[in-house]
Amino acid sequence: MNEVLRLQRVRKSFGEELVLADIDLSVPEHSVTVLIGASGSGKSTLLRCINLLEQIDDGQVWLDGHDISAVGVDADVVRRRIGTVFQQFNLFPHLSVIDNITLAPRVVHGVDDHPARVAAMALLDRFGLAQKADGFPDRLSGGQQQRVAILRAISTNPRLLLLDEVTSALDPVLVAEVLSLVAELRADGMTMVIATHEMGFARRVADQVGFLHHGVLREIGAPERVLDSPETRELKDFLTSVREAGRL
Amino acid sequence: MTERSGSTYTPSPERIARETARRRAARRSTYSAAISTLVVSLILIVAVTSAPGWPRVQTSFFSWEYAVESLPLIVQGLWLNLRVLMVCSVIIMGLGLLLALARTSKSPVLFPLRALAAGYTDLFRGLPLLLVILLLGLGVPGLRLQGVPNDVVFLGALALILTYTAYVAEVLRAGIESVHPTQRMAARALGLSQIQTLRHVILPQAIRRVIPPLLNDLVSLQKDSGLISVLGAMDAIKAAQIVTAKSFNFTPYVVAGVLFVLLTIPLTRVTDAIAARLERERTIGGAQ
């Protein structure tokens, strides 16, 4: 089994505050890793360290066997191989939906306008967004915007897709359409690392679930193991509070 | 506002009553605006024309004869103002963009450039334009440098460029800084380089947002192009001055003033229209 991503003793602080403490993680090809944990537990920072939007203080990050945390690695080249989707979509408001999707293929990967457009239309068509192609992002619903953002991230056929709380800004009805898109990508064999608060979704799509608490990866394993028989008090407390919040 | 076709909708009496009342109110405010405008204009006309000095002012500022006589020379001068405006605005936009990019760059290597750019904007936003024109126009020829043109139009235009570049750079800088940092982050995460991010993501949004203030600066530059007349450049104001000096009649100044206003009106209308369109787009789209 090929390993797409490996983190070794990754450590990161913001000033005095330690946000990631010696994280070890291995992500095999075609697998989905879900990170859970309270807000501020370090999930987003971990994702940002993987696509080099943050520099790590210590440890190593390997992508396809290459140490991308080494000195002299061109972050732009690394990011061409990693797709990222953010909580707030961050679509480009001055570009139409299709131009949002074709921007990176055209500008970064040198694909010609026409093939880039054809490929983007195929993606939009597959996910029921074809009639929105020439509209602008601010005319779409939140769920549609986030689906476009995901298509934008996979338009360059990345080796790895990072999803950072992609449903946290959406209302429950819209969450479902975004999650079903992610489930389809999983069926395609996309390797993903997902930070989320959706426990039911984590259980359905994850090959492994990791629980982050104050920057420490406290538990990691198969979803049933981690979600049904937590070993640490912190994870038990966390799951209890999530369950109670769900009941309200 | 979309009413489904096919449904049998009849407006309620309340709606009809409301709409009639609104129409009546709108009509009433139009009438009162027209009447008050008329009254104010009448009062002004009577006040000015009944002033003891009016007949003299009328002959020396509003003489039809002198207006017709001076018009060709002034129009010829105005053509110089227009050419200066066109050349300067293109150069100012380019230099202003470079200056704004230098000031917004975060790279430590560019620190000296950033400091220099900050000093430049401080200096030329502080110096009165007239002073810059006089210093350049009178000082540079005094240096007797080889290869530097002593042409007054060139030196006057140079002063306009130096001063307005500082203003335009600040406007563009504000635009660049108004683009949310997450836009840059999203572009970088897609693998776009620093420069590609600027070109495809940051600048298109930044410039769109500052089009109204930029056009405002253009209108202002159009008027200030008249200041190069102090160096002796044969622009519209200089032309008016010459005719006035010969005839001791001030009508040519009024003619030049009217022409400048006529030139700026279309520009300000375009500015307003663009600003209104951008505002409409924003309200339809909703802020993101």
CSV table of N, CA and C in Angstrom, one decimal, chain A residues 17-129:
chain,number,residue,atom,x,y,z
A,17,GLU,N,2.5,29.5,22.6
A,17,GLU,CA,1.5,28.4,22.7
A,17,GLU,C,1.8,27.3,21.7
A,18,LEU,N,1.9,26.1,22.3
A,18,LEU,CA,2.2,24.9,21.5
A,18,LEU,C,0.9,24.4,20.9
A,19,VAL,N,0.8,24.5,19.6
A,19,VAL,CA,-0.5,24.1,18.9
A,19,VAL,C,-0.4,22.7,18.4
A,20,LEU,N,0.7,22.2,18.0
A,20,LEU,CA,0.9,20.8,17.6
A,20,LEU,C,2.1,20.2,18.3
A,21,ALA,N,1.8,19.1,19.0
A,21,ALA,CA,2.9,18.5,19.8
A,21,ALA,C,3.2,17.1,19.2
A,22,ASP,N,4.3,17.0,18.5
A,22,ASP,CA,4.9,15.7,18.1
A,22,ASP,C,3.8,14.8,17.4
A,23,ILE,N,3.3,15.3,16.3
A,23,ILE,CA,2.2,14.5,15.6
A,23,ILE,C,2.9,13.5,14.7
A,24,ASP,N,2.4,12.3,14.8
A,24,ASP,CA,2.8,11.2,13.9
A,24,ASP,C,1.5,10.8,13.2
A,25,LEU,N,1.6,10.7,11.8
A,25,LEU,CA,0.4,10.3,11.1
A,25,LEU,C,0.8,9.7,9.8
A,26,SER,N,0.1,8.7,9.4
A,26,SER,CA,0.4,8.1,8.1
A,26,SER,C,-0.9,8.0,7.3
A,27,VAL,N,-0.9,8.4,6.1
A,27,VAL,CA,-2.1,8.4,5.2
A,27,VAL,C,-1.8,7.6,4.0
A,28,PRO,N,-2.4,6.4,3.9
A,28,PRO,CA,-2.2,5.6,2.7
A,28,PRO,C,-3.0,6.1,1.5
A,29,GLU,N,-2.6,5.7,0.3
A,29,GLU,CA,-3.2,6.1,-0.9
A,29,GLU,C,-4.7,5.6,-0.8
A,30,HIS,N,-5.6,6.3,-1.4
A,30,HIS,CA,-7.0,6.0,-1.5
A,30,HIS,C,-7.7,5.9,-0.1
A,31,SER,N,-7.1,6.4,0.9
A,31,SER,CA,-7.8,6.3,2.2
A,31,SER,C,-8.2,7.7,2.7
A,32,VAL,N,-9.2,7.7,3.6
A,32,VAL,CA,-9.7,8.9,4.2
A,32,VAL,C,-9.4,9.0,5.6
A,33,THR,N,-8.7,10.1,6.0
A,33,THR,CA,-8.4,10.3,7.4
A,33,THR,C,-9.2,11.4,7.9
A,34,VAL,N,-10.0,11.2,9.0
A,34,VAL,CA,-10.8,12.2,9.6
A,34,VAL,C,-10.2,12.7,10.9
A,35,LEU,N,-10.0,14.0,11.1
A,35,LEU,CA,-9.5,14.5,12.3
A,35,LEU,C,-10.7,15.1,13.1
A,36,ILE,N,-10.9,14.7,14.3
A,36,ILE,CA,-11.9,15.3,15.1
A,36,ILE,C,-11.3,16.0,16.3
A,37,GLY,N,-12.0,16.8,17.0
A,37,GLY,CA,-11.5,17.5,18.2
A,37,GLY,C,-12.2,18.9,18.3
A,38,ALA,N,-12.1,19.4,19.5
A,38,ALA,CA,-12.8,20.7,19.8
A,38,ALA,C,-12.1,21.8,18.9
A,39,SER,N,-12.8,22.9,18.8
A,39,SER,CA,-12.2,24.1,18.1
A,39,SER,C,-11.0,24.5,18.8
A,40,GLY,N,-9.9,24.8,18.1
A,40,GLY,CA,-8.7,25.2,18.8
A,40,GLY,C,-7.8,24.0,19.2
A,41,SER,N,-8.2,22.8,18.8
A,41,SER,CA,-7.4,21.6,19.1
A,41,SER,C,-6.2,21.4,18.2
A,42,GLY,N,-6.2,22.2,17.1
A,42,GLY,CA,-5.0,22.1,16.2
A,42,GLY,C,-5.3,21.4,14.9
A,43,LYS,N,-6.6,21.1,14.6
A,43,LYS,CA,-7.0,20.4,13.3
A,43,LYS,C,-6.6,21.3,12.1
A,44,SER,N,-7.0,22.5,12.1
A,44,SER,CA,-6.8,23.4,11.0
A,44,SER,C,-5.3,23.7,10.8
A,45,THR,N,-4.6,23.9,11.9
A,45,THR,CA,-3.2,24.2,11.8
A,45,THR,C,-2.4,23.0,11.2
A,46,LEU,N,-2.9,21.8,11.6
A,46,LEU,CA,-2.3,20.6,11.1
A,46,LEU,C,-2.4,20.5,9.5
A,47,LEU,N,-3.6,20.8,9.1
A,47,LEU,CA,-3.8,20.9,7.6
A,47,LEU,C,-3.0,21.9,6.9
A,48,ARG,N,-2.9,23.1,7.6
A,48,ARG,CA,-2.1,24.2,7.0
A,48,ARG,C,-0.6,23.9,7.0
A,49,CYS,N,-0.2,23.0,7.9
A,49,CYS,CA,1.2,22.6,7.9
A,49,CYS,C,1.5,21.6,6.8
A,50,ILE,N,0.5,20.9,6.4
A,50,ILE,CA,0.7,19.9,5.3
A,50,ILE,C,0.8,20.6,4.0
A,51,ASN,N,0.0,21.6,3.7
A,51,ASN,CA,0.1,22.3,2.4
A,51,ASN,C,1.1,23.5,2.5
A,52,LEU,N,1.8,23.6,3.6
A,52,LEU,CA,2.9,24.5,3.7
A,52,LEU,C,2.4,26.0,3.8
A,53,LEU,N,1.1,26.2,4.2
A,53,LEU,CA,0.7,27.5,4.5
A,53,LEU,C,1.3,28.0,5.8
A,54,GLU,N,1.6,27.0,6.7
A,54,GLU,CA,2.3,27.3,7.9
A,54,GLU,C,3.7,26.5,7.9
A,55,GLN,N,4.7,27.1,8.5
A,55,GLN,CA,6.0,26.4,8.6
A,55,GLN,C,6.0,25.6,9.9
A,56,ILE,N,6.4,24.4,9.9
A,56,ILE,CA,6.5,23.6,11.1
A,56,ILE,C,7.8,24.0,11.8
A,57,ASP,N,7.8,23.8,13.2
A,57,ASP,CA,9.0,24.1,14.0
A,57,ASP,C,9.9,23.0,14.0
A,58,ASP,N,9.4,21.8,14.1
A,58,ASP,CA,10.2,20.6,14.2
A,58,ASP,C,9.5,19.4,13.5
A,59,GLY,N,10.2,18.3,13.2
A,59,GLY,CA,9.6,17.2,12.6
A,59,GLY,C,9.7,17.2,11.1
A,60,GLN,N,9.0,16.3,10.5
A,60,GLN,CA,9.1,16.2,9.0
A,60,GLN,C,7.7,15.9,8.4
A,61,VAL,N,7.5,16.4,7.2
A,61,VAL,CA,6.3,16.1,6.5
A,61,VAL,C,6.7,15.4,5.1
A,62,TRP,N,6.2,14.3,4.8
A,62,TRP,CA,6.6,13.6,3.6
A,62,TRP,C,5.4,13.5,2.7
A,63,LEU,N,5.6,13.9,1.4
A,63,LEU,CA,4.5,13.7,0.4
A,63,LEU,C,5.0,12.8,-0.6
A,64,ASP,N,4.4,11.6,-0.8
A,64,ASP,CA,4.9,10.6,-1.8
A,64,ASP,C,6.4,10.3,-1.6
A,65,GLY,N,6.8,10.2,-0.4
A,65,GLY,CA,8.2,9.8,-0.2
A,65,GLY,C,9.2,11.0,-0.2
A,66,HIS,N,8.7,12.2,-0.5
A,66,HIS,CA,9.6,13.4,-0.5
A,66,HIS,C,9.4,14.2,0.7
A,67,ASP,N,10.5,14.6,1.4
A,67,ASP,CA,10.4,15.5,2.6
A,67,ASP,C,10.1,16.9,2.1
A,68,ILE,N,8.8,17.3,2.2
A,68,ILE,CA,8.4,18.6,1.8
A,68,ILE,C,8.7,19.7,2.8
A,69,SER,N,9.1,19.3,4.0
A,69,SER,CA,9.4,20.2,5.0
A,69,SER,C,10.9,20.6,5.0
A,70,ALA,N,11.7,20.0,4.1
A,70,ALA,CA,13.1,20.3,4.0
A,70,ALA,C,13.4,21.7,3.5
A,71,VAL,N,14.5,22.2,3.9
A,71,VAL,CA,14.9,23.5,3.4
A,71,VAL,C,15.1,23.5,1.9
A,72,GLY,N,14.6,24.6,1.3
A,72,GLY,CA,14.8,24.7,-0.2
A,72,GLY,C,13.7,24.1,-1.0
A,73,VAL,N,12.7,23.5,-0.4
A,73,VAL,CA,11.5,22.9,-1.1
A,73,VAL,C,10.6,24.1,-1.6
A,74,ASP,N,10.3,24.1,-2.9
A,74,ASP,CA,9.4,25.1,-3.4
A,74,ASP,C,8.0,24.9,-3.0
A,75,ALA,N,7.4,25.7,-2.1
A,75,ALA,CA,6.1,25.5,-1.6
A,75,ALA,C,5.1,25.5,-2.8
A,76,ASP,N,5.3,26.3,-3.8
A,76,ASP,CA,4.3,26.4,-4.9
A,76,ASP,C,4.2,25.0,-5.6
A,77,VAL,N,5.4,24.4,-5.8
A,77,VAL,CA,5.4,23.1,-6.4
A,77,VAL,C,4.6,22.0,-5.6
A,78,VAL,N,4.8,22.1,-4.3
A,78,VAL,CA,4.2,21.1,-3.4
A,78,VAL,C,2.6,21.4,-3.5
A,79,ARG,N,2.2,22.6,-3.4
A,79,ARG,CA,0.8,22.9,-3.4
A,79,ARG,C,0.1,22.6,-4.7
A,80,ARG,N,0.8,22.5,-5.8
A,80,ARG,CA,0.2,22.0,-7.0
A,80,ARG,C,-0.3,20.6,-6.9
A,81,ARG,N,0.2,19.9,-5.9
A,81,ARG,CA,-0.1,18.5,-5.8
A,81,ARG,C,-1.1,18.2,-4.7
A,82,ILE,N,-1.4,19.3,-3.9
A,82,ILE,CA,-2.4,19.2,-2.8
A,82,ILE,C,-3.5,20.1,-3.0
A,83,GLY,N,-4.8,19.6,-2.9
A,83,GLY,CA,-5.9,20.4,-3.0
A,83,GLY,C,-6.4,20.8,-1.6
A,84,THR,N,-6.9,22.0,-1.5
A,84,THR,CA,-7.3,22.5,-0.1
A,84,THR,C,-8.7,23.1,-0.3
A,85,VAL,N,-9.6,22.8,0.7
A,85,VAL,CA,-10.9,23.5,0.7
A,85,VAL,C,-11.0,24.1,2.1
A,86,PHE,N,-11.5,25.3,2.2
A,86,PHE,CA,-11.6,26.0,3.4
A,86,PHE,C,-13.0,26.1,3.9
A,87,GLN,N,-13.1,26.4,5.2
A,87,GLN,CA,-14.4,26.5,5.8
A,87,GLN,C,-15.3,27.6,5.1
A,88,GLN,N,-14.6,28.7,4.8
A,88,GLN,CA,-15.4,29.9,4.2
A,88,GLN,C,-15.3,29.9,2.7
A,89,PHE,N,-15.2,28.7,2.1
A,89,PHE,CA,-15.2,28.6,0.6
A,89,PHE,C,-14.0,29.3,-0.1
A,90,ASN,N,-13.9,30.7,0.2
A,90,ASN,CA,-12.9,31.5,-0.4
A,90,ASN,C,-12.9,31.4,-1.9
A,91,LEU,N,-14.0,31.4,-2.5
A,91,LEU,CA,-14.1,31.5,-4.0
A,91,LEU,C,-13.6,32.9,-4.4
A,92,PHE,N,-13.2,33.0,-5.7
A,92,PHE,CA,-12.8,34.3,-6.1
A,92,PHE,C,-14.0,35.1,-6.7
A,93,PRO,N,-14.4,36.1,-6.0
A,93,PRO,CA,-15.7,36.7,-6.3
A,93,PRO,C,-15.7,37.4,-7.7
A,94,HIS,N,-14.6,37.7,-8.2
A,94,HIS,CA,-14.5,38.5,-9.5
A,94,HIS,C,-14.5,37.5,-10.7
A,95,LEU,N,-14.5,36.2,-10.4
A,95,LEU,CA,-14.4,35.2,-11.5
A,95,LEU,C,-15.7,34.4,-11.5
A,96,SER,N,-16.1,34.0,-12.7
A,96,SER,CA,-17.3,33.1,-12.8
A,96,SER,C,-17.0,31.8,-12.2
A,97,VAL,N,-18.0,31.0,-12.0
A,97,VAL,CA,-17.8,29.6,-11.4
A,97,VAL,C,-16.8,28.9,-12.2
A,98,ILE,N,-17.0,28.9,-13.5
A,98,ILE,CA,-16.1,28.0,-14.3
A,98,ILE,C,-14.7,28.6,-14.3
A,99,ASP,N,-14.5,29.9,-14.3
A,99,ASP,CA,-13.2,30.5,-14.2
A,99,ASP,C,-12.5,30.3,-12.9
A,100,ASN,N,-13.3,30.2,-11.8
A,100,ASN,CA,-12.7,29.8,-10.5
A,100,ASN,C,-12.1,28.4,-10.7
A,101,ILE,N,-12.8,27.5,-11.4
A,101,ILE,CA,-12.3,26.1,-11.4
A,101,ILE,C,-11.1,26.0,-12.4
A,102,THR,N,-11.1,26.8,-13.5
A,102,THR,CA,-10.1,26.6,-14.5
A,102,THR,C,-8.8,27.5,-14.2
A,103,LEU,N,-8.9,28.3,-13.2
A,103,LEU,CA,-7.8,29.3,-13.0
A,103,LEU,C,-6.5,28.5,-12.7
A,104,ALA,N,-6.5,27.6,-11.8
A,104,ALA,CA,-5.2,26.9,-11.5
A,104,ALA,C,-4.7,26.0,-12.6
A,105,PRO,N,-5.6,25.2,-13.3
A,105,PRO,CA,-5.2,24.4,-14.4
A,105,PRO,C,-4.5,25.3,-15.5
A,106,ARG,N,-5.1,26.5,-15.8
A,106,ARG,CA,-4.6,27.3,-16.8
A,106,ARG,C,-3.3,28.0,-16.4
A,107,VAL,N,-3.4,28.7,-15.2
A,107,VAL,CA,-2.3,29.5,-14.8
A,107,VAL,C,-1.1,28.7,-14.3
A,108,VAL,N,-1.4,27.7,-13.5
A,108,VAL,CA,-0.3,27.0,-12.8
A,108,VAL,C,0.2,25.8,-13.6
A,109,HIS,N,-0.8,25.1,-14.2
A,109,HIS,CA,-0.4,23.8,-14.9
A,109,HIS,C,-0.3,24.0,-16.4
A,110,GLY,N,-0.5,25.2,-16.9
A,110,GLY,CA,-0.3,25.4,-18.3
A,110,GLY,C,-1.3,24.7,-19.2
A,111,VAL,N,-2.5,24.4,-18.8
A,111,VAL,CA,-3.5,23.8,-19.6
A,111,VAL,C,-4.1,24.8,-20.5
A,112,ASP,N,-4.3,24.6,-21.8
A,112,ASP,CA,-5.0,25.5,-22.7
A,112,ASP,C,-6.4,25.8,-22.2
A,113,ASP,N,-6.9,27.0,-22.6
A,113,ASP,CA,-8.2,27.5,-22.2
A,113,ASP,C,-9.3,26.4,-22.5
A,114,HIS,N,-9.3,25.9,-23.8
A,114,HIS,CA,-10.4,25.1,-24.2
A,114,HIS,C,-10.4,23.7,-23.4
A,115,PRO,N,-9.3,23.0,-23.4
A,115,PRO,CA,-9.4,21.7,-22.6
A,115,PRO,C,-9.7,22.0,-21.1
A,116,ALA,N,-9.2,23.1,-20.6
A,116,ALA,CA,-9.4,23.4,-19.2
A,116,ALA,C,-10.9,23.6,-18.9
A,117,ARG,N,-11.6,24.3,-19.9
A,117,ARG,CA,-13.0,24.5,-19.8
A,117,ARG,C,-13.8,23.2,-20.0
A,118,VAL,N,-13.4,22.4,-20.9
A,118,VAL,CA,-14.1,21.1,-21.1
A,118,VAL,C,-14.0,20.3,-19.8
A,119,ALA,N,-12.9,20.2,-19.2
A,119,ALA,CA,-12.7,19.4,-18.0
A,119,ALA,C,-13.5,20.0,-16.9
A,120,ALA,N,-13.5,21.3,-16.8
A,120,ALA,CA,-14.3,21.9,-15.7
A,120,ALA,C,-15.8,21.7,-15.9
A,121,MET,N,-16.2,21.8,-17.2
A,121,MET,CA,-17.7,21.6,-17.4
A,121,MET,C,-18.1,20.1,-17.1
A,122,ALA,N,-17.2,19.2,-17.4
A,122,ALA,CA,-17.4,17.8,-17.1
A,122,ALA,C,-17.6,17.6,-15.5
A,123,LEU,N,-16.8,18.3,-14.8
A,123,LEU,CA,-16.9,18.2,-13.3
A,123,LEU,C,-18.2,18.8,-12.9
A,124,LEU,N,-18.5,20.0,-13.4
A,124,LEU,CA,-19.7,20.7,-13.0
A,124,LEU,C,-21.0,19.9,-13.3
A,125,ASP,N,-20.9,19.3,-14.5
A,125,ASP,CA,-22.0,18.5,-15.0
A,125,ASP,C,-22.2,17.3,-14.1
A,126,ARG,N,-21.2,16.6,-13.7
A,126,ARG,CA,-21.3,15.4,-12.9
A,126,ARG,C,-21.9,15.7,-11.6
A,127,PHE,N,-21.6,16.9,-11.0
A,127,PHE,CA,-22.2,17.2,-9.7
A,127,PHE,C,-23.3,18.2,-9.8
A,128,GLY,N,-24.0,18.2,-10.9
A,128,GLY,CA,-25.3,19.0,-11.0
A,128,GLY,C,-25.1,20.5,-10.9
A,129,LEU,N,-24.0,21.0,-11.3
A,129,LEU,CA,-23.8,22.5,-11.2
A,129,LEU,C,-23.6,23.1,-12.6
